[in-house]
Short mmCIF file of C-alpha atoms and ligand atoms in Angstrom, two decimals:
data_model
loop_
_atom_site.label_atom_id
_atom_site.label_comp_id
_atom_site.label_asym_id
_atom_site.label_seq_id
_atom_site.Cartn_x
_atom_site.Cartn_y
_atom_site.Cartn_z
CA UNK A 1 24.63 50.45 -29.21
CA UNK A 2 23.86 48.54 -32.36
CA UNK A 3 21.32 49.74 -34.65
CA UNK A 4 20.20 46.01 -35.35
CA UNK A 5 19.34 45.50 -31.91
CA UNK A 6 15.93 45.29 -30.20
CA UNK A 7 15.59 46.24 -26.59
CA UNK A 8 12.78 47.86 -24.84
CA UNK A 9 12.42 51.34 -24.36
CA UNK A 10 9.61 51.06 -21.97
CA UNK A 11 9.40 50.50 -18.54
CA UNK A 12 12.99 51.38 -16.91
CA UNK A 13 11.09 49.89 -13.52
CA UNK A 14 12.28 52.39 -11.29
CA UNK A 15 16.00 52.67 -13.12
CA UNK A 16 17.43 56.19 -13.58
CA UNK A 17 17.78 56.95 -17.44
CA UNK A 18 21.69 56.76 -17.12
CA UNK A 19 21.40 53.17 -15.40
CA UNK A 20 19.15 51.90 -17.76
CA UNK A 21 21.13 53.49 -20.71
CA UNK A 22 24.13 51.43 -19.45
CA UNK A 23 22.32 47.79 -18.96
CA UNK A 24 21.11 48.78 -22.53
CA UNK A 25 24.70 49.08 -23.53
CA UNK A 26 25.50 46.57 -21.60
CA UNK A 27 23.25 43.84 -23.32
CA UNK A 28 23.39 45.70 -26.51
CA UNK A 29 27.69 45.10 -26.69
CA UNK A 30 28.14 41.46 -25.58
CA UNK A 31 29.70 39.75 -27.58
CA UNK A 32 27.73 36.13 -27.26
CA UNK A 33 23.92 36.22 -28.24
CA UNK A 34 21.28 37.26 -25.59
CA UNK A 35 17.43 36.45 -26.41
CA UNK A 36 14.85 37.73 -23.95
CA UNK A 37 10.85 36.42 -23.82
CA UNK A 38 8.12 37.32 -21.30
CA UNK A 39 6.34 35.14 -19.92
CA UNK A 40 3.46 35.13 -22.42
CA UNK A 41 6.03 34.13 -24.74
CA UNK A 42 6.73 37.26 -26.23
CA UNK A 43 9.98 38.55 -27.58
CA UNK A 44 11.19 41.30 -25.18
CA UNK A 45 15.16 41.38 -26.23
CA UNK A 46 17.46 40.37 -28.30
CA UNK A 47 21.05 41.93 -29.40
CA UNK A 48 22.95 42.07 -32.03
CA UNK A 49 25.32 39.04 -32.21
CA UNK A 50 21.89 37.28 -31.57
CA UNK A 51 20.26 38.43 -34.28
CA UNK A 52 23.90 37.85 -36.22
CA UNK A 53 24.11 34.04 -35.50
CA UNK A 54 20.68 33.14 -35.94
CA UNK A 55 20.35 34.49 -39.57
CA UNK A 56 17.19 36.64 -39.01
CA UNK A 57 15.92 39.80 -40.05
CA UNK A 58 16.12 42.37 -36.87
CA UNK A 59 12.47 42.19 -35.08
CA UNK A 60 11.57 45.60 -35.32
CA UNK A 61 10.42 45.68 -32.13
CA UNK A 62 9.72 43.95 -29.20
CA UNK A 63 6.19 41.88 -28.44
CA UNK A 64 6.39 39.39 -30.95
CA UNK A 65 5.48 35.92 -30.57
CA UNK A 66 9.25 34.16 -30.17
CA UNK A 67 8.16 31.50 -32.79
CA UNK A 68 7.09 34.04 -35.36
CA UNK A 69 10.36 36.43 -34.35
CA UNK A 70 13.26 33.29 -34.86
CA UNK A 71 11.07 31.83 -37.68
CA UNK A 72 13.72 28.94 -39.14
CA UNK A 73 14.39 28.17 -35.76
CA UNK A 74 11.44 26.67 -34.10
CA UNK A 75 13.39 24.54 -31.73
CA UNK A 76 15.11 27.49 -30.35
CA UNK A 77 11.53 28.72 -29.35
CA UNK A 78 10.75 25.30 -28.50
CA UNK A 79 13.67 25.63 -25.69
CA UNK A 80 12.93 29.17 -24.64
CA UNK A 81 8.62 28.66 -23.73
CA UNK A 82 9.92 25.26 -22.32
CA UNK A 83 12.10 26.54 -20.20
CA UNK A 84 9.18 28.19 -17.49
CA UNK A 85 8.36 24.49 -17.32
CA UNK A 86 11.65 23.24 -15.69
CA UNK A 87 12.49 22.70 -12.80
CA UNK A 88 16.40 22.67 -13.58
CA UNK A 89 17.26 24.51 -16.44
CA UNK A 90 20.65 23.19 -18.27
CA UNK A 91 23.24 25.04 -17.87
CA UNK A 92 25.04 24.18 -20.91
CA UNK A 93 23.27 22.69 -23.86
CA UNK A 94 24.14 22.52 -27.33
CA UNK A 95 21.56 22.72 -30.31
CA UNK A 96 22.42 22.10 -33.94
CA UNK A 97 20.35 25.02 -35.95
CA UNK A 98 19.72 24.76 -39.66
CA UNK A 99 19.81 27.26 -42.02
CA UNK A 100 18.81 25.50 -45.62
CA UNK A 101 21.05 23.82 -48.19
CA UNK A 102 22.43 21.50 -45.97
CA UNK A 103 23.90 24.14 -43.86
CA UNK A 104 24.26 24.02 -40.47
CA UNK A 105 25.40 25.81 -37.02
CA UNK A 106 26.24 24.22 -33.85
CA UNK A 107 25.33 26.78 -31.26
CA UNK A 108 26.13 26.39 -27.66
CA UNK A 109 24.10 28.34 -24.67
CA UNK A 110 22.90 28.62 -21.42
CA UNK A 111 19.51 29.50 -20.13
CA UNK A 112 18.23 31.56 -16.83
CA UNK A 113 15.42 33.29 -15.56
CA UNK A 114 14.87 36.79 -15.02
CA UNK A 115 13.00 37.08 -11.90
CA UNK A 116 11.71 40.67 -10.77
CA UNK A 117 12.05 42.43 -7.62
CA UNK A 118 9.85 39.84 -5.38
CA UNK A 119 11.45 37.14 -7.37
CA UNK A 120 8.82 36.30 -9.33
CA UNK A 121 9.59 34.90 -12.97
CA UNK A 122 9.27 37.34 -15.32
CA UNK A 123 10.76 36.35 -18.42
CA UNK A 124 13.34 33.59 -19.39
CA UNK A 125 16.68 34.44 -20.97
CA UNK A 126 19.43 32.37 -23.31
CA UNK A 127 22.60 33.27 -23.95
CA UNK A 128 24.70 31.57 -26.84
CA UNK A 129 27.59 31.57 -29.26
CA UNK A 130 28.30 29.69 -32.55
CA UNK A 131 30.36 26.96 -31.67
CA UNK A 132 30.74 25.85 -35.95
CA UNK A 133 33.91 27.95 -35.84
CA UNK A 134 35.26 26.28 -32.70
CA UNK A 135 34.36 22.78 -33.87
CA UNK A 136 36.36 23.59 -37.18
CA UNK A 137 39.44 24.20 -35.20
CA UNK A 138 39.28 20.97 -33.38
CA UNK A 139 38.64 19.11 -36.16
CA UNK A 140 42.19 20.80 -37.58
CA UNK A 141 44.15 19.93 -34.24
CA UNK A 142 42.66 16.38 -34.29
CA UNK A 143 43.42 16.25 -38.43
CA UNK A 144 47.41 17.45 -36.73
CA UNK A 145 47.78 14.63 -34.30
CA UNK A 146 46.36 11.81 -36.89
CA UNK A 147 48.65 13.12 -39.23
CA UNK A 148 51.53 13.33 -36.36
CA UNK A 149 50.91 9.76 -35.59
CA UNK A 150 50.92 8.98 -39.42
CA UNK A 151 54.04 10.95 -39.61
CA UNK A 152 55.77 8.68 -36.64
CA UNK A 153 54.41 5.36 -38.24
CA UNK A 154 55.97 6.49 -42.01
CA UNK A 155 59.43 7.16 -39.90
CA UNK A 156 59.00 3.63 -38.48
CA UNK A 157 58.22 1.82 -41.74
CA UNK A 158 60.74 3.60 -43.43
CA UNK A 159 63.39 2.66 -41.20
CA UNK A 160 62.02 -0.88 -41.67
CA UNK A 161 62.15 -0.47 -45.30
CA UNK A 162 65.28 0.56 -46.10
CA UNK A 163 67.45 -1.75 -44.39
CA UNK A 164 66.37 -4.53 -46.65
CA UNK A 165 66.47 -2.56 -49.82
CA UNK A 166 70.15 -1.78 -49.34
CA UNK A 167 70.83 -5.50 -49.23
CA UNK A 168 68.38 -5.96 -52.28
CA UNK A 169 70.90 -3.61 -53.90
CA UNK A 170 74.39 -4.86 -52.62
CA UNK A 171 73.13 -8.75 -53.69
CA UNK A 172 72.43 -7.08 -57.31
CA UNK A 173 75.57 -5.49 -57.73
CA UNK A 174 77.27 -8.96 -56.49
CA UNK A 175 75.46 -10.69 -59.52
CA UNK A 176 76.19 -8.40 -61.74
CA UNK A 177 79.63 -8.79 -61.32
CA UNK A 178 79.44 -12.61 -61.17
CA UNK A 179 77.48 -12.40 -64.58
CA UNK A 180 79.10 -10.09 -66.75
CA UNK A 181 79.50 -12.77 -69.68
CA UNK A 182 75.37 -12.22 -70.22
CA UNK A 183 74.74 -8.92 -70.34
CA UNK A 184 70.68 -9.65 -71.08
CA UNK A 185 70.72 -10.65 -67.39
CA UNK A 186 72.97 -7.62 -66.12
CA UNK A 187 70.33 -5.01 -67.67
CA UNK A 188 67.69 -7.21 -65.78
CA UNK A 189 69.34 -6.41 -62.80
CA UNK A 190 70.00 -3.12 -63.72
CA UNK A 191 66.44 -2.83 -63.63
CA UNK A 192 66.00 -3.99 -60.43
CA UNK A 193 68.40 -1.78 -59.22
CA UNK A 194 66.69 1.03 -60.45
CA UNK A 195 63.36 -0.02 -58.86
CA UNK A 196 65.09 -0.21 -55.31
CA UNK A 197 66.57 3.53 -55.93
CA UNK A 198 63.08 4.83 -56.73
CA UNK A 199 61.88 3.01 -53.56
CA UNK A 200 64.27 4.07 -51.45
CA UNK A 201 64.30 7.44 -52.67
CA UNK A 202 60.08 7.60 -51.74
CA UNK A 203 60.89 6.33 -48.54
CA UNK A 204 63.37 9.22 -47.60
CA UNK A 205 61.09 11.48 -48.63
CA UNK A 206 58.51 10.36 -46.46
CA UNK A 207 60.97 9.94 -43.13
CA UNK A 208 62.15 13.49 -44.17
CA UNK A 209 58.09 14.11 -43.61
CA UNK A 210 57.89 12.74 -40.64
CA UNK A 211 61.36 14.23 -39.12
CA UNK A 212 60.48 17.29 -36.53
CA UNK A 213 61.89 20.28 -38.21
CA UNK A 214 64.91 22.63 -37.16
CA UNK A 215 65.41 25.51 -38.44
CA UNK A 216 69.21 26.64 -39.20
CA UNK A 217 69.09 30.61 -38.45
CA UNK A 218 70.63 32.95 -40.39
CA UNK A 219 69.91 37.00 -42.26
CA UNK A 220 69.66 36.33 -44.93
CA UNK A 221 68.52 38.15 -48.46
CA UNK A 222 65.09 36.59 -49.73
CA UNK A 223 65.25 37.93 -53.28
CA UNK A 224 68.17 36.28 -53.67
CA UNK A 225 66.43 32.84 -52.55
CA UNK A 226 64.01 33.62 -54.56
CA UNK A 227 66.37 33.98 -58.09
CA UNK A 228 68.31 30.87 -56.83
CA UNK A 229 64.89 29.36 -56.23
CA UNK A 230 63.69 29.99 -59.97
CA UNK A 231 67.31 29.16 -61.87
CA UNK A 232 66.49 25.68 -60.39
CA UNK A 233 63.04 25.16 -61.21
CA UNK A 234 63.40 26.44 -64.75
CA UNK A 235 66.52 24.26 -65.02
CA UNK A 236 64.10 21.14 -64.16
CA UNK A 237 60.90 21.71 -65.84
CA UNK A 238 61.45 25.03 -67.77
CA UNK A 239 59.84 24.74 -71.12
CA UNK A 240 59.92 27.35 -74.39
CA UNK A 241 56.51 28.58 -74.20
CA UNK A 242 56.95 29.48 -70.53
CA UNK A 243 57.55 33.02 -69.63
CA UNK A 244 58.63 34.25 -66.11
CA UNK A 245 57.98 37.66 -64.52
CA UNK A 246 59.02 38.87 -61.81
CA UNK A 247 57.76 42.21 -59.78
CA UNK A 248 58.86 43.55 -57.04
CA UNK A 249 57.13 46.32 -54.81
CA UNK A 250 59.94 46.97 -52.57
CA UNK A 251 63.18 45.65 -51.26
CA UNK A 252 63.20 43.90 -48.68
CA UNK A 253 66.17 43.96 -46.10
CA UNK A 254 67.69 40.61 -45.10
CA UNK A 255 65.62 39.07 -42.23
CA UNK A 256 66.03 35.83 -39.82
CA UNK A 257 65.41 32.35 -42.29
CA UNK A 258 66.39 29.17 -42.77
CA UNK A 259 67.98 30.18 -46.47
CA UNK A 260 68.20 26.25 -47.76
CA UNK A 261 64.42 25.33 -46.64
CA UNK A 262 63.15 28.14 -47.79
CA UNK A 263 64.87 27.96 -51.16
CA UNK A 264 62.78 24.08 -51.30
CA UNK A 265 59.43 26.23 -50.31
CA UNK A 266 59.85 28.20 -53.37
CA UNK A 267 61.75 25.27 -55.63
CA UNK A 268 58.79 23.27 -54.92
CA UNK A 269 55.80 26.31 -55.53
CA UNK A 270 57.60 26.94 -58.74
CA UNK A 271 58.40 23.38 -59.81
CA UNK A 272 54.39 22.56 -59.27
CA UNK A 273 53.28 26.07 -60.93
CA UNK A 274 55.37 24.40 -64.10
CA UNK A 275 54.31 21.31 -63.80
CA UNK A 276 50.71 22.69 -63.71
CA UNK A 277 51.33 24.57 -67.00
CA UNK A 278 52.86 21.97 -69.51
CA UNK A 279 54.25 23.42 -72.45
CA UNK A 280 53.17 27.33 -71.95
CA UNK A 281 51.98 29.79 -69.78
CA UNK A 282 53.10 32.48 -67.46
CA UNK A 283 54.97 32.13 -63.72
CA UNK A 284 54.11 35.23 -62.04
CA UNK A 285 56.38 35.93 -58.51
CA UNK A 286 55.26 39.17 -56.85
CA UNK A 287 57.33 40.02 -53.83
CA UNK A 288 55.80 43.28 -51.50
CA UNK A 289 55.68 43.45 -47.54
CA UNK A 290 52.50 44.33 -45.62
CA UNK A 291 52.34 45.59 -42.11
CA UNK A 292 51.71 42.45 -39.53
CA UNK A 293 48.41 42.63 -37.45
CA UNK A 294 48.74 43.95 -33.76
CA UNK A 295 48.97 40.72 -32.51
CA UNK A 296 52.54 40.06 -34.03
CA UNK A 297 53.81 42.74 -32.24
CA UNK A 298 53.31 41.18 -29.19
CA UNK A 299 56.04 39.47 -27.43
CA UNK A 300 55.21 36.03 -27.91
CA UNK A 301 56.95 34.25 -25.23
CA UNK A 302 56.24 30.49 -25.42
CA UNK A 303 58.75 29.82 -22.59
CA UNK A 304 57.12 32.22 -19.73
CA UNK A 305 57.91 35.86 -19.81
CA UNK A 306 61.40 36.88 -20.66
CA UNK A 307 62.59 33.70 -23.05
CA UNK A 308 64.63 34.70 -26.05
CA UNK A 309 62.46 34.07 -29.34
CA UNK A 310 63.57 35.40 -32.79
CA UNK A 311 59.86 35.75 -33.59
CA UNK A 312 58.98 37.76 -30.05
CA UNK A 313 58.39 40.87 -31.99
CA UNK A 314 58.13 42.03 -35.85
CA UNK A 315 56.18 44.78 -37.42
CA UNK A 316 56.55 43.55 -41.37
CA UNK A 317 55.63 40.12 -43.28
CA UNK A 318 57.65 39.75 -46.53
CA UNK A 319 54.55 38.40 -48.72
CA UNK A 320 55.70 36.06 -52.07
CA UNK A 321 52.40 35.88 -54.18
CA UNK A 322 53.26 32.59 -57.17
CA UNK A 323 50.53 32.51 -59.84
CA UNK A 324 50.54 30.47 -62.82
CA UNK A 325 48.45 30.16 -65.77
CA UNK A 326 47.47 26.93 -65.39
CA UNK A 327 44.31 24.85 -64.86
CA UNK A 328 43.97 25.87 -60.92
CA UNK A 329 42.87 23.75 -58.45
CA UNK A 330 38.99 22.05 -57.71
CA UNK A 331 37.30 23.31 -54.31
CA UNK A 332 37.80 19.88 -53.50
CA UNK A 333 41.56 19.65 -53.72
CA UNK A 334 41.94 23.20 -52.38
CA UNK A 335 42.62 21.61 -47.95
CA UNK A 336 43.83 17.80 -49.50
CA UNK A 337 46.38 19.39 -51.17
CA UNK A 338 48.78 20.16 -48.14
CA UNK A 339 48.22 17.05 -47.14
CA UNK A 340 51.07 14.64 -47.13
CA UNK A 341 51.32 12.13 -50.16
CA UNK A 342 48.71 13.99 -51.68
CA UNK A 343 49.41 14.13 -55.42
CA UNK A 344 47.11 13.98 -58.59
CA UNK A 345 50.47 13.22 -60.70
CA UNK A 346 51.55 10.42 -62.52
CA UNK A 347 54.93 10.24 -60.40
CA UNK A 348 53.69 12.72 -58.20
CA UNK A 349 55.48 12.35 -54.47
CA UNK A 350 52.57 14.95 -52.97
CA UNK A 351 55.06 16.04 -50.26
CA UNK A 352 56.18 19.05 -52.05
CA UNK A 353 53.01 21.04 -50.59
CA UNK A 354 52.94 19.88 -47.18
CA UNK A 355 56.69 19.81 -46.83
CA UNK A 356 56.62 23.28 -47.89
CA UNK A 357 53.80 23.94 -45.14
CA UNK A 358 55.63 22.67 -42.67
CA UNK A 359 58.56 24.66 -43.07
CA UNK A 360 56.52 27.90 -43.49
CA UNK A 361 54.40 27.55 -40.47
CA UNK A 362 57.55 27.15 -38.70
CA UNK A 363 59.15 30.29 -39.44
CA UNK A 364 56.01 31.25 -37.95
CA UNK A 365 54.71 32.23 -41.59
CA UNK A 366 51.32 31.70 -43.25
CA UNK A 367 50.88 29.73 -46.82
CA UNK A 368 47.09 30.06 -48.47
CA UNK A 369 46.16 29.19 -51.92
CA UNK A 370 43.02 30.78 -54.31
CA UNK A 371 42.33 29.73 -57.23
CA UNK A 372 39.71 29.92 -59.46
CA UNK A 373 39.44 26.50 -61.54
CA UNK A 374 40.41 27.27 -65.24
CA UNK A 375 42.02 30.43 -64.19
CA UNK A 376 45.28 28.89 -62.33
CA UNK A 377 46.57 29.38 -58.60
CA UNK A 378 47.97 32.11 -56.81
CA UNK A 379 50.10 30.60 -53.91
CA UNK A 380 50.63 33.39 -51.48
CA UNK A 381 53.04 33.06 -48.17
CA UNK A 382 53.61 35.37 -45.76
CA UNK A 383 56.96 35.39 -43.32
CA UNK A 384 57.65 37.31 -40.68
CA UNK A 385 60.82 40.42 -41.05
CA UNK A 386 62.93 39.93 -38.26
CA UNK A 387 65.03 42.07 -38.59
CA UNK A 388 67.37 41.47 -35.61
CA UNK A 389 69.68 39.04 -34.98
CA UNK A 390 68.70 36.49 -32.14
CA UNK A 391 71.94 36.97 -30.79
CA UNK A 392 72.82 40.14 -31.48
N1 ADP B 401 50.08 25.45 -59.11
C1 ADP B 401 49.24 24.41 -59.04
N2 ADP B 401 48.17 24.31 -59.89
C2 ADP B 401 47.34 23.25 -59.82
N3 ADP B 401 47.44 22.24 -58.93
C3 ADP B 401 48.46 22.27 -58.07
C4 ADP B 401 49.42 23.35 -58.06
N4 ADP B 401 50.31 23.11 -57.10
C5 ADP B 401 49.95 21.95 -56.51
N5 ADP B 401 48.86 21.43 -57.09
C6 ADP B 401 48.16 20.19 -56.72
O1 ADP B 401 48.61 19.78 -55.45
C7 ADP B 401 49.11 18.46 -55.50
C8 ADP B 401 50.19 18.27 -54.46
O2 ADP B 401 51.34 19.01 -54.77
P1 ADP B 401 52.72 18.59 -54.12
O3 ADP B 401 52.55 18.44 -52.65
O4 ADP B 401 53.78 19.55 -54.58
O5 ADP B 401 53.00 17.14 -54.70
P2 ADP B 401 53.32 16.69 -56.20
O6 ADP B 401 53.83 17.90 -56.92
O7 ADP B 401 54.37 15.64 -56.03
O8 ADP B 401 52.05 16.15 -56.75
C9 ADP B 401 49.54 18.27 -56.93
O9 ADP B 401 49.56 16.90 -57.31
C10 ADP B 401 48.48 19.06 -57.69
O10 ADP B 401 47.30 18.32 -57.82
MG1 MG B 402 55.20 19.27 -56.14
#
């Protein structure tokens, strides 16, 4: 029973002390929001969670006026005095509370009476949980299927567009060959060529975007993805005044990847950490494991009980923390960032991030970022240790 909560002592109307303990409990550990008045309007319960989403300070006891007790929330009040008024009460309403600064909950509940023995009305009762949380999460499946649809259209127009770029190119290379005498007019066309390259070369990036992913299974060692991974990067952007360290909390034993998109993942969080630095700084790549939560030691079985998934069980995450030393990242770029053709570069593609996304979240892995602008970013992503071969 939560210390927070307020709920009568008084009165166990004809309860023993054991049954009246238990209701207490009972009220006392639910897990959405319960708000009791009397009929006089006076607050006669409220639990924890209640007092949790609404923002206020515990009533110290009950027999306060509701409107004085949930204070910010008048129209919550409003709902509850109202409700010995109707004749029907709703049995699923949703109110929008505020709680200053522009900051708001959606909370959804249900209200009921709490008649006594002879079934008279003694009191009226809500129930409710924060919905905010829940709306977030649509939002991000809706944000998934605009950017699935976006994903099919890029596929399309890329098809579309590529077919007449490689004619674009053949008809250049016929001229140039039918105008070698004036080579003014062959670099022009060299020119061109070199336009329809870049093209088509943004186009297959953004089909490669928009291709479902499959993964190519194999054990494979991650530190030595992760060297491979680095040699590359600093072999593309590596400047003088950039140092790289590397620290590693334990070794991790091979475990179930696909080696070559994994290898991009890192390419691309190292190639951006770089890019982010310009002519010094420091690329930090921490490798540890951490136990997974409970819930990864479940058999996940997507396929009904009993279907073969590498991921069904695993007790350890390999985590790869990547921090650089450059300017970070605003609050504002922190979500936009993974999303496709995002890019704040000059000749920026912005798939690098969401590419690398992609791929994570399909080993089943988890990528955040934190920065703290002026400080640089620490991209962190966690993957899942299977050990054991799927077929073995
Ligand atoms: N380490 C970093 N520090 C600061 N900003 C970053 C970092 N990594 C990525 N970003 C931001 O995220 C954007 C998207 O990155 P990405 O998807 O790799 O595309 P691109 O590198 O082509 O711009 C970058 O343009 C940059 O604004
Ligand atoms: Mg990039």
């Amino acid at each position: 029973m939560s210390e927070h909560a307020t709920i009568p002592e008084a009165d166990p109307q004809g309860f023993s002390r054991d049954e009246y303990e238990f209701l207490k409990g009972l009220v006392g550990g639910m897990r959405c929001g319960v708000l009791t008045v009397n009929r006089t309007g006076r607050l006669m319960l409220i639990n924890e969670p209640a007092v949790q989403i609404l923002e206020i300070p515990a009533p110290s006891g009950s027999g306060l006026p509701i409107a004085a007790a949930l204070g910010r929330h008048p129209q919550l009040a409003r709902l509850l005095l109202d409700s010995f008024q109707m004749s029907s009460l709703p049995n699923r309403a949703e109110i929008d509370l505020e709680f200053g600064a522009g900051r708001r909950k959606t909370v959804g509940l249900t209200l009921s009476m709490v008649p006594d023995q002879v079934g008279e009305i003694r009191g009226a009762a809500v129930f409710f949980k924060d919905l905010t949380y829940v709306e977030h999460k649509e939002e991000k499946e809706r944000l998934k299927d605009r950017l699935a649809a976006l994903g099919q259209m890029a596929a399309n127009l890329a098809h579309e567009i590529r077919n007449p770029l490689a004619s674009i190119e053949v008809t250049c290379t016929l001229l140039k060959r039918r105008l070698t005498e004036r080579p003014a007019d062959v670099d022009l066309l060299e020119k061109i060529v070199a336009e329809v390259r870049r093209l088509n070369r943004t186009i297959t990036s953004s089909l490669e975007f928009a291709r479902p992913l499959e993964l190519n299974l194999s054990s494979q060692n991650l530190h030595a993805v992760l060297d491979e991974a680095v040699t590359v990067a600093l072999g593309r952007r590596g400047k003088l005044g950039i140092s790289v360290e590397t620290s590693c909390h334990s070794m991790l034993p091979p475990f179930l990847m696909d080696r070559e998109q994994l290898r991009h993942v890192f390419e691309n969080l190292f190639l951006n950490a770089l890019e982010a630095m310009g002519d010094e700084g420091r690329l930090t790549i921490d490798v540890s494991s951490a136990t997974a939560p409970v819930s990864a030691m479940t058999p996940y079985e997507p396929n009904g009980p009993g279907t073969t998934d590498p991921w069904s069980s695993f007790e350890e995450f390999a985590v790869v923390q990547v921090s650089d030393t450059g300017p970070g990242i605003s609050a504002e770029n922190m979500e936009k960032m993974f999303y496709p053709f995002f890019t704040t570069k000059k000749h920026g593609s912005g798939v690098g991030l969401s590419m690398a996304r992609k791929v994570v979240d399909r080993h089943r892995g988890l990528m955040d970022v934190e920065s703290e602008p002026g400080k640089g970013a620490v991209f962190t992503v966690r993957l899942p240790m299977v050990v054991n071969n799927p077929e073995g």
